[in-house]
Coordinates of C-alpha atoms in Angstrom, one line a residue:
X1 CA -22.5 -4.0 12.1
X2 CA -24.3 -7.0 13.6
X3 CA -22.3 -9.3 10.8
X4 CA -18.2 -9.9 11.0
X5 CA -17.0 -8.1 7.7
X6 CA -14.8 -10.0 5.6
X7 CA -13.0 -7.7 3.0
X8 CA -12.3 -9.4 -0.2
X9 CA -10.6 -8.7 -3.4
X10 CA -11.7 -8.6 -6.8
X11 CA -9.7 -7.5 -10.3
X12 CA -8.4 -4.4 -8.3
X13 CA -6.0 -7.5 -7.5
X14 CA -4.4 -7.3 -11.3
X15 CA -4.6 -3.3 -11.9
X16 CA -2.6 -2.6 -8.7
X17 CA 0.3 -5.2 -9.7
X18 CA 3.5 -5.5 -8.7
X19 CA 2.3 -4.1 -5.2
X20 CA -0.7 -6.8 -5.1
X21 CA 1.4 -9.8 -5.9
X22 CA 2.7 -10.4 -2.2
X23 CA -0.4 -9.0 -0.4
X24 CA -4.3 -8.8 -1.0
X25 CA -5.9 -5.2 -1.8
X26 CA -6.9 -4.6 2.0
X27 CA -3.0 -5.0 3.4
X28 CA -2.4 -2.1 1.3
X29 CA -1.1 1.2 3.3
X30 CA -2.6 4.8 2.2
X31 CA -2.6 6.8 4.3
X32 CA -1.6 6.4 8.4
X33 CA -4.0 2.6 8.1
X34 CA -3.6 -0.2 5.9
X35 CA -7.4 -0.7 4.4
X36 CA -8.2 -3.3 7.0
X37 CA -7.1 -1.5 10.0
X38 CA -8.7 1.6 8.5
X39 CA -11.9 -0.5 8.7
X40 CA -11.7 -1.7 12.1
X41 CA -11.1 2.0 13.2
X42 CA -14.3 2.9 11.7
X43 CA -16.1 -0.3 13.2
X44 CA -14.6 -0.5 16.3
X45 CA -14.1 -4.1 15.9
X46 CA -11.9 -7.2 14.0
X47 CA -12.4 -6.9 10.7
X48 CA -11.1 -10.2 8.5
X49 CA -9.7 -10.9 5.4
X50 CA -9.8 -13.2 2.3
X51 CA -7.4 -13.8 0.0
X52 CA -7.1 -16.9 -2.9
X53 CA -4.1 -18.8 -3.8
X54 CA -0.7 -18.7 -2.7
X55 CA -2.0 -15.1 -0.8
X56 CA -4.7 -17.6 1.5
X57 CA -2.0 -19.0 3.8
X58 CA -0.3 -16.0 4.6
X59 CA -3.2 -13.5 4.5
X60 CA -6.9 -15.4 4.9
X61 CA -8.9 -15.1 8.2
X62 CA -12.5 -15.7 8.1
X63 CA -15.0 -15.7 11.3
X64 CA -16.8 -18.7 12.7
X65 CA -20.2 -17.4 12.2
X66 CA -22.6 -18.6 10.1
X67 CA -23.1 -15.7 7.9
X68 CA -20.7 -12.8 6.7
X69 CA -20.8 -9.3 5.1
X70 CA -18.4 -9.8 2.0
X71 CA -17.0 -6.3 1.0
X72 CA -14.8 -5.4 -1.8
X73 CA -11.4 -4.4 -0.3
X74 CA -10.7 -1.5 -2.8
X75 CA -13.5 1.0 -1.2
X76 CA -12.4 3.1 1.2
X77 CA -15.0 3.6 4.1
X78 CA -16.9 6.3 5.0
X79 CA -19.7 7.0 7.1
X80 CA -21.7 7.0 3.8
X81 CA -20.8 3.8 2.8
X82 CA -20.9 2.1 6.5
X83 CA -25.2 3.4 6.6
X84 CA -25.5 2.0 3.2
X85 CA -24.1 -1.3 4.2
X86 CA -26.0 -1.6 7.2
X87 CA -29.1 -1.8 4.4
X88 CA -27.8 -5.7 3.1
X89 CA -29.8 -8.5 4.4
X90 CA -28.9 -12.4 3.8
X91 CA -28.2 -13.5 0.0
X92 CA -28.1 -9.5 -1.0
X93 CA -25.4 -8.8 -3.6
X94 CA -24.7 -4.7 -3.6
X95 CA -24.0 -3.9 -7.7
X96 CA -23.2 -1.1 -8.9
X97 CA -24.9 0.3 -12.0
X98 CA -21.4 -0.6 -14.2
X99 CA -21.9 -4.3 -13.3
X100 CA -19.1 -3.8 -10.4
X101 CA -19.8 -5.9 -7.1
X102 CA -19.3 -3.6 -3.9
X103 CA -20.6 -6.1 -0.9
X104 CA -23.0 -9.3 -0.1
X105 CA -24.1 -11.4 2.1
X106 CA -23.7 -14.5 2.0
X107 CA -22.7 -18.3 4.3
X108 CA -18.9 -17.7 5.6
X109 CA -18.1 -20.8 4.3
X110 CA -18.9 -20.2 0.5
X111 CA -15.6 -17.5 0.7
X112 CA -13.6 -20.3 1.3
X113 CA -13.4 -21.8 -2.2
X114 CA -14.2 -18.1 -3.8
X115 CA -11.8 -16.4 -5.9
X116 CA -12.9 -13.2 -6.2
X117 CA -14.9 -13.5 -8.9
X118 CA -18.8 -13.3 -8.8
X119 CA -19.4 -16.2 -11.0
X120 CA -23.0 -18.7 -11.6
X121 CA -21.2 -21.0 -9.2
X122 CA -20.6 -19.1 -6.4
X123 CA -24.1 -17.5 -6.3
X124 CA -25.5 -21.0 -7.2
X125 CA -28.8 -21.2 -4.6
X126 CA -28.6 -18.0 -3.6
X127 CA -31.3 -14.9 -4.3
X128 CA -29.5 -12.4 -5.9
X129 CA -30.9 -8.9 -5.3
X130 CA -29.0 -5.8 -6.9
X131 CA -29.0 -2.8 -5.1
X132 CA -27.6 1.0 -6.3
X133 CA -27.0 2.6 -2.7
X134 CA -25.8 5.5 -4.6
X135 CA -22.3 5.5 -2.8
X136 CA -19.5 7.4 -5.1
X137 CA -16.7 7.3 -2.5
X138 CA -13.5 6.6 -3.1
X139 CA -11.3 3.5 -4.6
X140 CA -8.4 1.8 -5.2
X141 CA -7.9 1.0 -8.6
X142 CA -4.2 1.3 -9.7
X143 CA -1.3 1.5 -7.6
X144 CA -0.9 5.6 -8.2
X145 CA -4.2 6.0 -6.3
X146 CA -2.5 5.2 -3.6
X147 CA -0.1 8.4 -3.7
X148 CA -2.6 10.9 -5.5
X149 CA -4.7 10.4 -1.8
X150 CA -2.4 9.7 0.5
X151 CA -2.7 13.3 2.0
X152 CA -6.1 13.2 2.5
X153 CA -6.7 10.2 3.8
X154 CA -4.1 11.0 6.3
X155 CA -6.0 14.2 7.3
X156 CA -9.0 11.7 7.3
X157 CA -7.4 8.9 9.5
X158 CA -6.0 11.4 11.5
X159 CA -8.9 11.4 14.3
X160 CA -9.1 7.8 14.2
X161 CA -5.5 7.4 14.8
X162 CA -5.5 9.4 17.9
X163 CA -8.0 9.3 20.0
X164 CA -6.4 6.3 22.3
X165 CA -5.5 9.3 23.9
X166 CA -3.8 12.8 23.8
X167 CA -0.5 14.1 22.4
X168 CA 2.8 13.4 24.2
X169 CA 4.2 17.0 24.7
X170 CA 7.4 17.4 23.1
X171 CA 10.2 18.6 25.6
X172 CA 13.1 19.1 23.1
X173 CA 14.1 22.7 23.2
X174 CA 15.1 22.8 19.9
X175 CA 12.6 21.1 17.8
X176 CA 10.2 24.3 16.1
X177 CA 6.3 23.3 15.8
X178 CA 4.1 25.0 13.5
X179 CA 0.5 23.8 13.4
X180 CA 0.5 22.6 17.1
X181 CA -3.0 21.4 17.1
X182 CA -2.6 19.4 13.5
X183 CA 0.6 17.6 15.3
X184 CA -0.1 14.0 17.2
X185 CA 3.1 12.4 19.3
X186 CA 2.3 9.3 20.2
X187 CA 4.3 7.6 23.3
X188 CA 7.3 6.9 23.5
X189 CA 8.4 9.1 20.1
X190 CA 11.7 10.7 20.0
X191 CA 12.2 14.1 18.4
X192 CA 15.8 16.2 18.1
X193 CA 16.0 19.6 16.4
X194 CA 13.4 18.9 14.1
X195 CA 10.7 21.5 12.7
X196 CA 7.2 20.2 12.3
X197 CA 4.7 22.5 10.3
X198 CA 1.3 21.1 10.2
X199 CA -0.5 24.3 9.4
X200 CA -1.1 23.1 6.0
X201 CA -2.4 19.8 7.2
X202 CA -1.9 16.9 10.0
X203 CA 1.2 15.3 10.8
X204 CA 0.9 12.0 12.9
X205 CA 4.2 10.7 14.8
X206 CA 3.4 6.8 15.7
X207 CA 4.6 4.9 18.5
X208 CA 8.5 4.8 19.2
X209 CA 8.9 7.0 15.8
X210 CA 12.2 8.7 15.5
X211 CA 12.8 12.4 14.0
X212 CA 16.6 13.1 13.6
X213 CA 18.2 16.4 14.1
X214 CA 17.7 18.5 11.7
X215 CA 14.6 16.5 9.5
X216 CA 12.0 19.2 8.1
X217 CA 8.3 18.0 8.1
X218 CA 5.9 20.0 6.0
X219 CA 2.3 19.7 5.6
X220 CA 0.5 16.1 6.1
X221 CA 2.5 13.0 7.3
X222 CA 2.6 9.8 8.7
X223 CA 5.4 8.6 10.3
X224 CA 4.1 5.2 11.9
X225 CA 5.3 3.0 14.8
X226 CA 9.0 2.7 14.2
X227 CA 9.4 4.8 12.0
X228 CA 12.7 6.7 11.0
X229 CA 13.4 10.0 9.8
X230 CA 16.6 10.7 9.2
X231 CA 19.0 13.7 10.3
X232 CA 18.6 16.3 7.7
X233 CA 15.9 15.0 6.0
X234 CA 13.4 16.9 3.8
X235 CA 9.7 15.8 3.8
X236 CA 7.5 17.9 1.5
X237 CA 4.3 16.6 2.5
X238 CA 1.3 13.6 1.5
X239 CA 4.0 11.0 2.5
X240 CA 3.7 8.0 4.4
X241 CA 6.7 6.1 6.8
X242 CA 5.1 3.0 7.0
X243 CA 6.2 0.8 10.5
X244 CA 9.4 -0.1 11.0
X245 CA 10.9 2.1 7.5
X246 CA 13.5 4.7 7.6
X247 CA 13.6 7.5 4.9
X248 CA 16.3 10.7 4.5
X249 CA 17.1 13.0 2.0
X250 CA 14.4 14.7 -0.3
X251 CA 10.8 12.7 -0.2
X252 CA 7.7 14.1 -1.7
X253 CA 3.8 12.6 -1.9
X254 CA 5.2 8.8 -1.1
X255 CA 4.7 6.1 0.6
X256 CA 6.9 3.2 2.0
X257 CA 5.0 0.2 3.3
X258 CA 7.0 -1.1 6.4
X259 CA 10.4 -2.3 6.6
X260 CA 11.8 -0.3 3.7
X261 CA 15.0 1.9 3.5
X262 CA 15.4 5.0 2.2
X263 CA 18.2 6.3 4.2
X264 CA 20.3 8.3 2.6
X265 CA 20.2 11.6 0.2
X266 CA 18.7 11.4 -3.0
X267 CA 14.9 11.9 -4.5
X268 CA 11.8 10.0 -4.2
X269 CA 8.6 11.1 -5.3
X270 CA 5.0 10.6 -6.2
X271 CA 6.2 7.2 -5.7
X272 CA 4.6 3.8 -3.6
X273 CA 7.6 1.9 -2.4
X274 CA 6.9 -1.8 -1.3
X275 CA 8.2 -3.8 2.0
X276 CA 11.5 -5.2 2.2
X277 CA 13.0 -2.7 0.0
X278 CA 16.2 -1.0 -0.3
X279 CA 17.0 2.2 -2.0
X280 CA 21.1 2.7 -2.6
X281 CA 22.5 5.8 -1.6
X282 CA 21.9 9.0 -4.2
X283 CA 18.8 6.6 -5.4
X284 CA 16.8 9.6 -7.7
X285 CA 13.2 9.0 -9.4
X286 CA 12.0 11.1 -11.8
X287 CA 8.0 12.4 -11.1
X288 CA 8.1 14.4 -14.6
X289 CA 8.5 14.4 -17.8
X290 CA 11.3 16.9 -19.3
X291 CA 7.9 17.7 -22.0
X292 CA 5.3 18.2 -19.4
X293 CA 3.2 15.5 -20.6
X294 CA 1.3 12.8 -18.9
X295 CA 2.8 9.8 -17.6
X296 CA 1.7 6.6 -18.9
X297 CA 2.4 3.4 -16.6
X298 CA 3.2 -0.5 -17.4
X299 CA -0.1 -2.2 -16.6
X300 CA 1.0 -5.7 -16.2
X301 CA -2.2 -7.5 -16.0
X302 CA -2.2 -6.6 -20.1
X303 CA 1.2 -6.5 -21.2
X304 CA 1.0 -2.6 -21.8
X305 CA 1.3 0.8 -21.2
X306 CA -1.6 2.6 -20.0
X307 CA -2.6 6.5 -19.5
X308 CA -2.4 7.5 -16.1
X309 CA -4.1 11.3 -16.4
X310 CA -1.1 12.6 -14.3
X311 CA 1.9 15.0 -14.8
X312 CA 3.6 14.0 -11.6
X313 CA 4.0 10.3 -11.1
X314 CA 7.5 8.6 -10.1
X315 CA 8.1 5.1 -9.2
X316 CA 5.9 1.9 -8.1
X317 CA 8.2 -0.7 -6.4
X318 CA 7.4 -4.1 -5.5
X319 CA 7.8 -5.6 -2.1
X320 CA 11.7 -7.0 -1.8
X321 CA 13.2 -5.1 -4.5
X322 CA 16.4 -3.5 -4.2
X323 CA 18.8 -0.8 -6.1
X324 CA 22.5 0.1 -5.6
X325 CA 23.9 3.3 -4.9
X326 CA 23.3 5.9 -7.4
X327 CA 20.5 4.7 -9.2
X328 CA 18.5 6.2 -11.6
X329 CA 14.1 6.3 -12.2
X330 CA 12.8 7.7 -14.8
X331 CA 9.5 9.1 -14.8
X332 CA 6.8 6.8 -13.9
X333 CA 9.0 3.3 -13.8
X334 CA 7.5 0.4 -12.7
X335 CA 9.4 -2.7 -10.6
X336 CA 8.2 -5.5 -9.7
X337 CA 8.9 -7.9 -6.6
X338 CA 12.8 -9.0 -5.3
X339 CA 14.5 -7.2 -8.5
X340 CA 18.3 -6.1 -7.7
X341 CA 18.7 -2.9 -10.1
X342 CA 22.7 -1.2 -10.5
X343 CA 24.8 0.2 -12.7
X344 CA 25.0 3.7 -13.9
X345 CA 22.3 4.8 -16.6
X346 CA 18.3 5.2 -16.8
X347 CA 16.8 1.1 -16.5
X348 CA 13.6 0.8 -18.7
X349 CA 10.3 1.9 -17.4
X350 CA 9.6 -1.6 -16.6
X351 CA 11.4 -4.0 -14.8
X352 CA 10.0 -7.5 -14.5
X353 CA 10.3 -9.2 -10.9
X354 CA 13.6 -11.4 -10.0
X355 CA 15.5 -9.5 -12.3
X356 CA 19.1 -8.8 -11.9
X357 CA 20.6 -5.9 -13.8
X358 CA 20.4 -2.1 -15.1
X359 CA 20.4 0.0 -17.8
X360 CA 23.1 -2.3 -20.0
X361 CA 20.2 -5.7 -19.5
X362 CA 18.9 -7.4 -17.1
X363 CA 19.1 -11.1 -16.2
X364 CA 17.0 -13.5 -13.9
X365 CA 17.5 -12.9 -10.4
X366 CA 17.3 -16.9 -9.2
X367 CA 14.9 -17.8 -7.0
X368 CA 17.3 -19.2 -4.6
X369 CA 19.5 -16.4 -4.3
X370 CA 16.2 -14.0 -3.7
X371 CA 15.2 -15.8 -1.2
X372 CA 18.5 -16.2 0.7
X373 CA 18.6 -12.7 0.7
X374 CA 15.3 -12.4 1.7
X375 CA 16.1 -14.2 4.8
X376 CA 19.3 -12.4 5.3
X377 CA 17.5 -8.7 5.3
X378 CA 14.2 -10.2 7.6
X379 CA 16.4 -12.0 10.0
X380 CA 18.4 -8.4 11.1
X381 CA 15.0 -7.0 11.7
X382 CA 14.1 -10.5 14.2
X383 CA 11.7 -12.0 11.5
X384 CA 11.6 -14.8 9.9
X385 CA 10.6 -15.4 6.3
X386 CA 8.1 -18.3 6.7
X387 CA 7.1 -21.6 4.3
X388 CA 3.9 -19.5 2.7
X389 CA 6.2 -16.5 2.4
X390 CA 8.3 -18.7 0.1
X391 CA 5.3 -19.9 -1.8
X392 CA 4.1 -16.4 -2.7
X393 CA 7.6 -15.5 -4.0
X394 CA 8.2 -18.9 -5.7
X395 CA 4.8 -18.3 -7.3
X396 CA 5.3 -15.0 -8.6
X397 CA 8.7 -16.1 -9.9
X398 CA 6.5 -18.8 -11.9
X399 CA 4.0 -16.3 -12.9
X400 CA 6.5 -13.6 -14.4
X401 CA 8.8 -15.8 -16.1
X402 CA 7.3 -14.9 -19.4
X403 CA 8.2 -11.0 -18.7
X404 CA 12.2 -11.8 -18.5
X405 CA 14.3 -12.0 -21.3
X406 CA 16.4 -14.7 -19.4

């Protein structure tokens, strides 16, 4: 690409809620990459971002050039889509057939003000050309999309992801590999009676990760740069560790952001698990229903349920949200950000962000006290929770006042 790529978002923004309301599209992880690193291991090079409101001072970074190839953070690249781009030339819009905006290009400095939205004013001056490239590739639309492809794009990140250089061989006696050549140990990775089968698909061990004695790792993972599985821990495949998380017990087709904890025994599956999280001990979802049939999924942009397609779907959890020990998901619950669920019992399907409570009601969680323990659970991992970091959180708490009963 001879122009810097900025990644955008558009409505993806609103269907992939609670995850999207404390980071843009392309900070989501799927896979071993986040979208934007997963760009600039295809490109080679920076890739930056743009994000609008309260998201801008935490998240925006836009090049000093002149011009800029604007592309819509919910497609994942491919080498399809990366020769089709190549094809945009100055005040080209890329449209898909449905009306859906995939790329343009356009002056860096008309992102600044733009929202995401490909309105008269934005395009005003500018010779709009539509184009049908034909790419079909795939998107993120709703937040299960993330989990439904999380194994495959770690078997398609997987090359990208290690060739800095080769495997560390692993020296522990005891640790059983199965698969050897689908199995990447990055440096400095510690590994202690652990068996790794990979035959059914890659497993990736990022920088410093840790596999405790015992853990069982079966068919395609990522375990990224401090990352930690715990001693006797069951991994069943298509999940992601993102940096700096710790999982144990029974985990199934997840994945954890960074900085979450899942530590102890219990069941998570089918389930995308924000940052700053903390499942209690004994913490079980629920992926199906006792009937079989398909799991429908709060869509907070409407106000409603919505059909997902999907037997097996667990739980969506927003970034800072935390449950007490033996709590209880039912299939295909939805949380949103720094909500503090306890108490013994099934919670609804839905629980609105900053609220406090369980299966007997829930409360509002105030903004105060979330962000003191914000701070609390960032400053014990050496990180600090910034002014814009407040804004995002004190903005969502505005935004989803409506969706609490008190």
């Amino acid at each position: 690409m001879t122009l810097p790529i900025v990644l955008a978002d558009d409505n993806r923004l609103f269907d992939l809620l609670p995850l999207t309301y404390t980071r843009p599209v392309w900070d989501l992880r799927c896979g071993i990459f986040t979208q934007r690193e997963r760009w600039e291991a295809w490109l080679g090079t920076q890739v930056f971002g743009h994000a609008s409101g309260p998201l801008g001072q935490s998240f925006s970074r836009l090049p000093d050039s002149a011009w800029a190839l604007v592309v819509n953070s919910g497609m994942m690249p491919d080498a399809e889509l990366l020769l089709a781009l190549n094809e945009l030339q100055p005040d080209n819009l890329w449209i898909q057939p449905d009306g859906q905006w995939l790329a343009a290009v356009v002056p860096t400095q008309m992102l600044r003000d733009w929202t995401g939205v490909l309105d008269a004013g934005f395009w005003e001056g500018a010779v709009e050309r539509e184009f049908d490239l034909g790419w079909k590739g795939l998107w993120l639309r709703f937040p299960e999309d993330l989990f439904i492809n999380n194994g495959s794009m770690i078997a398609r990140d997987f090359p990208l992801a290690t060739r800095q250089g080769p495997s560390t061989p692993i020296t522990d006696p005891h640790t059983r590999v199965y698969g050897a050549d689908n199995l990447y140990v990055a440096p400095g990775v510690r590994i202690r009676a652990a068996i790794l089968n990979a035959e059914d698909g890659p497993i990736y061990l990022g920088p410093q990760a840790q596999i405790g004695e015992g853990a069982i790792l079966v068919r395609p993972h990522a375990i990224c740069a401090n990352g930690t599985v715990a001693l006797g821990a069951k991994l069943r495949g298509d999940t992601t560790v993102g940096p700096f998380c710790k999982v144990g017990g029974e985990v199934s087709n997840s994945i954890l952001m960074s900085y979450s904890n899942k530590g102890h025994d219990g069941y998570l599956g089918n389930a995308v698990i924000g940052s700053w999280c903390n499942l209690g001990a004994d913490t079980n979802n629920s992926n199906l229903k006792n009937n079989y049939a398909e799991v429908k999924l709060w869509h907070e942009a409407s106000g409603r349920f919505r059909s997902t397609g999907l037997q097996f779907c667990g739980l969506i959890m927003g970034d800072h949200s935390k449950c007490g020990i033996n709590t209880m998901f039912n299939t295909g619950t939805v949380v949103g950000v720094s909500a503090n669920i306890f108490g013994d019992g099934f919670p609804r399907q839905t629980i609105p962000s900053f609220s406090w409570g369980g299966a007997a009601g829930f409360k509002t969680y105030v903004l105060d006290k979330a962000l003191e323990v914000a701070e609390l659970v960032m400053q014990r991992r050496g990180i600090s929770l910034s002014e814009a970091d407040k804004a995002i959180m004190a903005a969502v708490f505005e935004q989803t006042a409506g969706l609490r009963k008190a």
